[in-house]
Short mmCIF file of C-alpha atoms in Angstrom, two decimals:
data_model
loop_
_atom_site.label_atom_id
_atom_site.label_comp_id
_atom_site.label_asym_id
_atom_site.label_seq_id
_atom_site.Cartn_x
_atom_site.Cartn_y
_atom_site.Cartn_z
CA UNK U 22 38.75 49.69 170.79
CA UNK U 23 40.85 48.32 173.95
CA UNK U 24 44.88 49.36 174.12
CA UNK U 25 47.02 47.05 175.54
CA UNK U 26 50.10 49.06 176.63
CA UNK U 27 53.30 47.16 178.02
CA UNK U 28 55.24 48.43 180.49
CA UNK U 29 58.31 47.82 182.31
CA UNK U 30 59.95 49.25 185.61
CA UNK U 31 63.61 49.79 185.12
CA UNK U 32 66.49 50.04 187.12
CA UNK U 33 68.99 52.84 187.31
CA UNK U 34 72.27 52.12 189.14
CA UNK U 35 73.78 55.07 191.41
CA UNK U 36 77.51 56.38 189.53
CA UNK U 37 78.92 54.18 192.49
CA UNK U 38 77.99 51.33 192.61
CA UNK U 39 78.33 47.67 194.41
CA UNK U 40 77.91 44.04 192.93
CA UNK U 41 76.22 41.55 194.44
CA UNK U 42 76.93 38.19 192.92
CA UNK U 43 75.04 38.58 189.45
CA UNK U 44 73.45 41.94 190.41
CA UNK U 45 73.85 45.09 191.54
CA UNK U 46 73.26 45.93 194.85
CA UNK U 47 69.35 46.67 195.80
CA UNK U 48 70.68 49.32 197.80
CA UNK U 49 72.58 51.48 194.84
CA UNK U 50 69.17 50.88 192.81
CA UNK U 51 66.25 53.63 191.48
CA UNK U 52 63.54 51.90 189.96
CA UNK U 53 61.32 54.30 187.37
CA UNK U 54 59.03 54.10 184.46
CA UNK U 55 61.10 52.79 181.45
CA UNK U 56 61.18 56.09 179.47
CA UNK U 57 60.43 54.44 176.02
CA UNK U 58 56.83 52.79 177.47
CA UNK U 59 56.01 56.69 178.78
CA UNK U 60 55.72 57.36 174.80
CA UNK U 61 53.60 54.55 174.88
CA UNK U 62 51.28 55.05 176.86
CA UNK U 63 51.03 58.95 176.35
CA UNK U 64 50.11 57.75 172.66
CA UNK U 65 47.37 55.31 174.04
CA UNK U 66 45.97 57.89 176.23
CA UNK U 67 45.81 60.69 173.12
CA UNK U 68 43.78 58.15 171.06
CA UNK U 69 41.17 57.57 174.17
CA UNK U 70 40.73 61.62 174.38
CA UNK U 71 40.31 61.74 170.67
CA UNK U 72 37.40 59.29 171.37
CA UNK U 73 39.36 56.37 169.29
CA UNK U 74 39.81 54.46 172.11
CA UNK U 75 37.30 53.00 174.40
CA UNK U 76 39.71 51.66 177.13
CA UNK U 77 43.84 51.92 177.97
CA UNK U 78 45.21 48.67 179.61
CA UNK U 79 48.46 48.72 181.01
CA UNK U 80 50.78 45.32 181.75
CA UNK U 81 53.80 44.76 183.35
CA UNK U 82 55.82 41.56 184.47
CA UNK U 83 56.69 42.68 187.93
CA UNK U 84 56.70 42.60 192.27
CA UNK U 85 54.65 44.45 194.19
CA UNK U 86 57.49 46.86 194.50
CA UNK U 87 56.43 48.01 190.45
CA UNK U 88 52.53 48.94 191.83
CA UNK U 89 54.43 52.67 192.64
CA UNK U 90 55.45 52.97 188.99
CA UNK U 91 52.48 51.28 187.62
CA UNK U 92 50.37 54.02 189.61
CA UNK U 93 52.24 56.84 187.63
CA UNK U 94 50.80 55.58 183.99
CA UNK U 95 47.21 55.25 186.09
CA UNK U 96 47.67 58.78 186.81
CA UNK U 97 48.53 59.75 183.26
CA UNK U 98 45.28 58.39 181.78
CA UNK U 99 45.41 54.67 181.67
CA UNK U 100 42.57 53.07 183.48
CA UNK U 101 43.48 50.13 184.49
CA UNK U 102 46.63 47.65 185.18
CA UNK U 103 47.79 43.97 185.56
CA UNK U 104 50.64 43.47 187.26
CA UNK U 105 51.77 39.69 186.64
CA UNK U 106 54.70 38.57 189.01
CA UNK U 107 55.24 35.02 190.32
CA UNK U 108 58.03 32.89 192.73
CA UNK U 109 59.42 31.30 189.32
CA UNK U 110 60.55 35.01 188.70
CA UNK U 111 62.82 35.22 191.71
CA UNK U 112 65.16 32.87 190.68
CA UNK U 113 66.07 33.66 187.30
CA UNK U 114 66.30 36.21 184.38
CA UNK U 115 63.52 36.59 182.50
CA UNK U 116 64.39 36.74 178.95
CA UNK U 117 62.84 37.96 175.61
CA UNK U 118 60.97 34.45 175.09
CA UNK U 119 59.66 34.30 178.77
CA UNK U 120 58.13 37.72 178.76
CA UNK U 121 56.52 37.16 174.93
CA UNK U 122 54.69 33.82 176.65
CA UNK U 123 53.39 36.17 179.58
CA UNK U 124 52.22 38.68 177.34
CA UNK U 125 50.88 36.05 175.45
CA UNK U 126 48.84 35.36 177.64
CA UNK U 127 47.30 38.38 178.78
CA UNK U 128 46.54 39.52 175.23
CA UNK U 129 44.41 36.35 175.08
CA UNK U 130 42.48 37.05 178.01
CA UNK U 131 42.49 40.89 177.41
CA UNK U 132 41.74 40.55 173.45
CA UNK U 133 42.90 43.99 172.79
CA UNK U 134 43.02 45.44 169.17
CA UNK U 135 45.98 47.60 169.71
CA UNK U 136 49.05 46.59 171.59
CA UNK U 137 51.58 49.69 172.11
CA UNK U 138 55.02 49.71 173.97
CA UNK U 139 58.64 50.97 174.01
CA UNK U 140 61.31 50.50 171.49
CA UNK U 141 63.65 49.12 174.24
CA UNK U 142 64.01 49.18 177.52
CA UNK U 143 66.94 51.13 179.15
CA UNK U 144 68.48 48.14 181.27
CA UNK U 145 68.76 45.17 179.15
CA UNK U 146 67.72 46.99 175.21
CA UNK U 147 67.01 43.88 173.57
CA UNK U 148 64.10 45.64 172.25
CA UNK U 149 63.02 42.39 170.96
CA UNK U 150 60.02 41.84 173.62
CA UNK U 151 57.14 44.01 171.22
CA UNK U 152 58.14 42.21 168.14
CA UNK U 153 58.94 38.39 169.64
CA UNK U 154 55.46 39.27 171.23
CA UNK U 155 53.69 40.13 167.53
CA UNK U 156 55.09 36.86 166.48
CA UNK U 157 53.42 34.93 169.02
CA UNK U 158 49.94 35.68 168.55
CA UNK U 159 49.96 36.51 164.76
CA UNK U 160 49.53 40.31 164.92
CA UNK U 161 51.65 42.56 162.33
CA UNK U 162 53.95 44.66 163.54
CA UNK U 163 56.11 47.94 163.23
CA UNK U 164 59.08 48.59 164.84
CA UNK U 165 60.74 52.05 165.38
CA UNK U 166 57.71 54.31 165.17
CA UNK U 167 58.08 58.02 165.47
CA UNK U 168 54.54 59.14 164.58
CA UNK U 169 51.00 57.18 164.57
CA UNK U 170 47.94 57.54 163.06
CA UNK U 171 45.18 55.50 163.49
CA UNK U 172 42.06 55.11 161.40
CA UNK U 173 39.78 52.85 163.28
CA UNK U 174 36.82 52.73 161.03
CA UNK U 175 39.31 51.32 158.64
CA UNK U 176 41.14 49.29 160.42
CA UNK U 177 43.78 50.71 160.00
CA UNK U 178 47.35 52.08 161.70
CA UNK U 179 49.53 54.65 159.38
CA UNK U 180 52.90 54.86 160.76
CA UNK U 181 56.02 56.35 160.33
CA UNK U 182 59.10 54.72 161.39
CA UNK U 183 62.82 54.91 161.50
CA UNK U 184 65.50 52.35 159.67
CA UNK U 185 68.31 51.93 159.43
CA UNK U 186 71.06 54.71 157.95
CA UNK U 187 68.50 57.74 158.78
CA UNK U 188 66.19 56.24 156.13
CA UNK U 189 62.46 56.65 157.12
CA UNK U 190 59.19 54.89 156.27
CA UNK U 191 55.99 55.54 155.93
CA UNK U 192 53.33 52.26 155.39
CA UNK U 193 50.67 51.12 157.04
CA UNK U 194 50.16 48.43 159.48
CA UNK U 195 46.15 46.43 159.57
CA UNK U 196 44.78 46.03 162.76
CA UNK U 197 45.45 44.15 165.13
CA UNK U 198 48.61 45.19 165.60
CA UNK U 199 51.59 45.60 167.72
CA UNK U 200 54.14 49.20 167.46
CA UNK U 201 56.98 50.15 169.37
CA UNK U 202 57.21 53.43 170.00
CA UNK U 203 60.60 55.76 169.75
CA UNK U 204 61.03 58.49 171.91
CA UNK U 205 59.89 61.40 170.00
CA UNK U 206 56.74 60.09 169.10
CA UNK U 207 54.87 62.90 171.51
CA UNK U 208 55.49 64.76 174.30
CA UNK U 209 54.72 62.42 177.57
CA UNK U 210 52.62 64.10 179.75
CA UNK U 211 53.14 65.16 183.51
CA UNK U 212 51.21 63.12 185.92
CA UNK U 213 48.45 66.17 187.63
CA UNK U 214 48.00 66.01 191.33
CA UNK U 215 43.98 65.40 190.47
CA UNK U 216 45.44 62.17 187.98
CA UNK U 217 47.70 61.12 190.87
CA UNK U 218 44.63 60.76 193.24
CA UNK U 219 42.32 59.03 190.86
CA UNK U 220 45.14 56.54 190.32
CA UNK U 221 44.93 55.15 194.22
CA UNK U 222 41.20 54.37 193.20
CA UNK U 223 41.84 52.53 189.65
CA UNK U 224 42.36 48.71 189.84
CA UNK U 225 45.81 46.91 189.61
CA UNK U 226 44.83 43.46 188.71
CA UNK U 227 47.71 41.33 190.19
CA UNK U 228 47.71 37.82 189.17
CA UNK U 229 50.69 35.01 188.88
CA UNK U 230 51.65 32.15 186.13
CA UNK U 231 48.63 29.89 187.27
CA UNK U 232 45.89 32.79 187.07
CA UNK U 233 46.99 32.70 183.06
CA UNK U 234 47.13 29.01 182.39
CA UNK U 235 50.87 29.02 182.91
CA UNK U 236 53.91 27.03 184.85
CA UNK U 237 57.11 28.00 185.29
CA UNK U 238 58.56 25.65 182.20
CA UNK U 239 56.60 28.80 180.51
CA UNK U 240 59.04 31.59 181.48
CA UNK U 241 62.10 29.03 182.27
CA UNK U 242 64.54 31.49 180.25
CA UNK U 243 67.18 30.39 178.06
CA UNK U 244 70.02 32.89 179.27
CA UNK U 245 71.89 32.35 182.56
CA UNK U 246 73.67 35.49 183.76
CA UNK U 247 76.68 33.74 185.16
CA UNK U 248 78.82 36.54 186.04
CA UNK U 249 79.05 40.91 186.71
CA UNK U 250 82.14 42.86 187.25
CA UNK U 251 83.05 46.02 186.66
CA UNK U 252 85.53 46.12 183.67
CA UNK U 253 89.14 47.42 184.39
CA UNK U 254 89.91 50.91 182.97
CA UNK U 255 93.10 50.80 180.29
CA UNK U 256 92.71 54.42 180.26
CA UNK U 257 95.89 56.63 181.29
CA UNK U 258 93.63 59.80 181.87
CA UNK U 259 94.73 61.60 184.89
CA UNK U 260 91.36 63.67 186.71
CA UNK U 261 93.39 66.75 187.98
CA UNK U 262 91.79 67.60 191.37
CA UNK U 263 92.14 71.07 193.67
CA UNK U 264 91.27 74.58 193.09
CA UNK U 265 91.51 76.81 189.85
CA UNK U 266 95.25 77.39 190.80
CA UNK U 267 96.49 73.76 191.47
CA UNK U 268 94.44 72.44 189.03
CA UNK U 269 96.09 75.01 186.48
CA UNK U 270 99.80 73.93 187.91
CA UNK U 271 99.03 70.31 187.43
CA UNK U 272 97.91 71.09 183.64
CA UNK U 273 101.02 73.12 182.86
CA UNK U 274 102.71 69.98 183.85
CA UNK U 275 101.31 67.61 181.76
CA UNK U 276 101.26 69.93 179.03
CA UNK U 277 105.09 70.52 179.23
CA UNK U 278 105.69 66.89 179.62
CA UNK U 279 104.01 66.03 176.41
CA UNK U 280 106.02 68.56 174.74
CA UNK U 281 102.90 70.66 174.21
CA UNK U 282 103.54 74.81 174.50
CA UNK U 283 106.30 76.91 174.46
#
C-alpha cells in the first residue's frame, strides 16, 4: 500500500508586521510545517511501522525555499518527496481549484491507495484542498477525522470524525480514499537527530507543470487578491504602561472616572 501525504509550508507573520502591496513583507515571514499535515503524516508513518504500509509519499506545491520543511517530514519517517513548483506560481494565488489539478496529477502518476492530509491549513483555512482533491479523481472521502483505522486486507478505512455541533461519527470510508486529519488524531512525533541525517540522503523529486502534463491555464486561479491592509482598531482600550506603581495610579484613574469604587 503507497500513502500519498499532502503537505503545505505555511507562513507565520511576526506580531509587527509590514505590507507589501498584496503581501506581507518576506522579511516579517517564518515559514514551517503546516501543523494540521504533521498529523498527517505522523498517521502515515504509524501505518508503515505497523507493516500496513509499504511506502509514505509526501507532496507539496512549493519553491525550493519549502525543500527545508519538506526535509523535516523525511526525517519523521516519510521516504520520499515531490516538490512541484513552477514560474506560473510566481505571479498569482494559487487557489483551492489550482492545487486539486496539481494534486491531480501527481496521484495519477503516483497511484497511491491512501491519500492523507490536514484539515486546513493555518494561512488561508479553506480546508477545501483534501476534499476538492477527492472530487477530482473519484476517491471517497472523510473530512474532520480524529482517529483512523485501517483494515487493508479489507479494503477498508474506519474513521471517526467530528461534525458539526460536537456531534461525532463513526463510518467507514472504502479504499481508495482521501481523509483529512484534525489535530488530535496522534501525537506528531519529534524529528531524531539519526531521522534528520537520513533525510539529507532521501530523494526530493522536484518537477514543474510540464513534467505532469500541465500548463499554466491548469492552475490559472479564479481569486485575485486585490488588496491587504491592516484594519483600523474601533477599540477605546487604553494599554497602561510603567512599573507596578504607575501602572496602579493610572488604573485608579480610570476606575474613578468610570465611577467604579468607593
Amino acid at each position: 500500500m503507497k500513502i500519498l501525504v499532502t503537505v503545505k509550508e505555511v507562513a507565520e507573520a511576526d506580531d509587527d508586521f509590514a505590507i507589501d502591496g498584496t503581501e506581507i513583507a518576506a522579511a516579517d515571514l517564518e515559514y514551517d510545517l503546516n501543523e494540521w499535515d504533521d498529523y498527517a503524516i505522523e498517521a502515515a508513518v504509524q501505518l508503515a511501522e505497523a507493516g500496513i504500509a509499504d511506502e509514505v509519499v509526501t507532496v507539496t506545491i512549493g519553491p525550493e525555499r519549502a525543500d527545508e520543511t519538506i526535509r523535516m517530514a523525511l526525517a519523521k519517517g516519510a521516504d520520499r518527496a515531490v516538490r512541484v513548483w513552477d514560474d506560473a506560481f510566481e505571479t498569482g494565488f494559487a487557489d483551492v481549484a489550482a492545487k486539486a489539478s496539481v494534486f491531480e496529477a501527481v496521484v495519477e502518476a503516483e497511484k497511491p491507495d491512501l491519500i492523507l492530509g490536514g484539515v486546513q491549513a493555518a494561512d488561508t483555512g479553506f480546508g477545501a484542498t483534501g476534499v476538492a482533491l477527492a472530487e477530482r479523481i473519484g476517491f471517497e472521502h472523510a473530512a474532520v477525522v480524529n482517529d483512523l483505522a485501517l483494515d487493508a486486507d479489507a479494503g477498508v478505512a474506519h474513521v471517526h470524525r467530528e461534525l458539526e455541533g460536537g456531534v461525532e461519527e463513526l463510518t467507514d470510508v472504502d479504499l481508495p480514499a482521501v481523509l483529512t486529519v484534525q489535530t488530535g488524531l496522534n501525537e506528531p512525533r519529534y524529528a531524531s537527530l539519526r531521522g534528520i541525517r537520513q533525510a539529507q540522503r532521501k530523494e526530493i523529486d522536484a518537477r514543474d507543470l510540464a513534467d505532469l502534463g500541465l500548463d499554466a491555464d491548469d492552475v490559472a486561479s479564479a481569486l485575485t487578491i486585490t488588496s491587504m491592509y491592516e484594519p483600523e482598531s474601533e477599540s477605546d482600550a487604553e494599554i497602561i504602561e510603567g512599573d507596578a506603581g504607575e501602572a496602579a495610579g493610572r488604573l485608579a484613574e480610570v476606575l474613578r472616572d468610570k465611577g467604579v469604587g468607593a
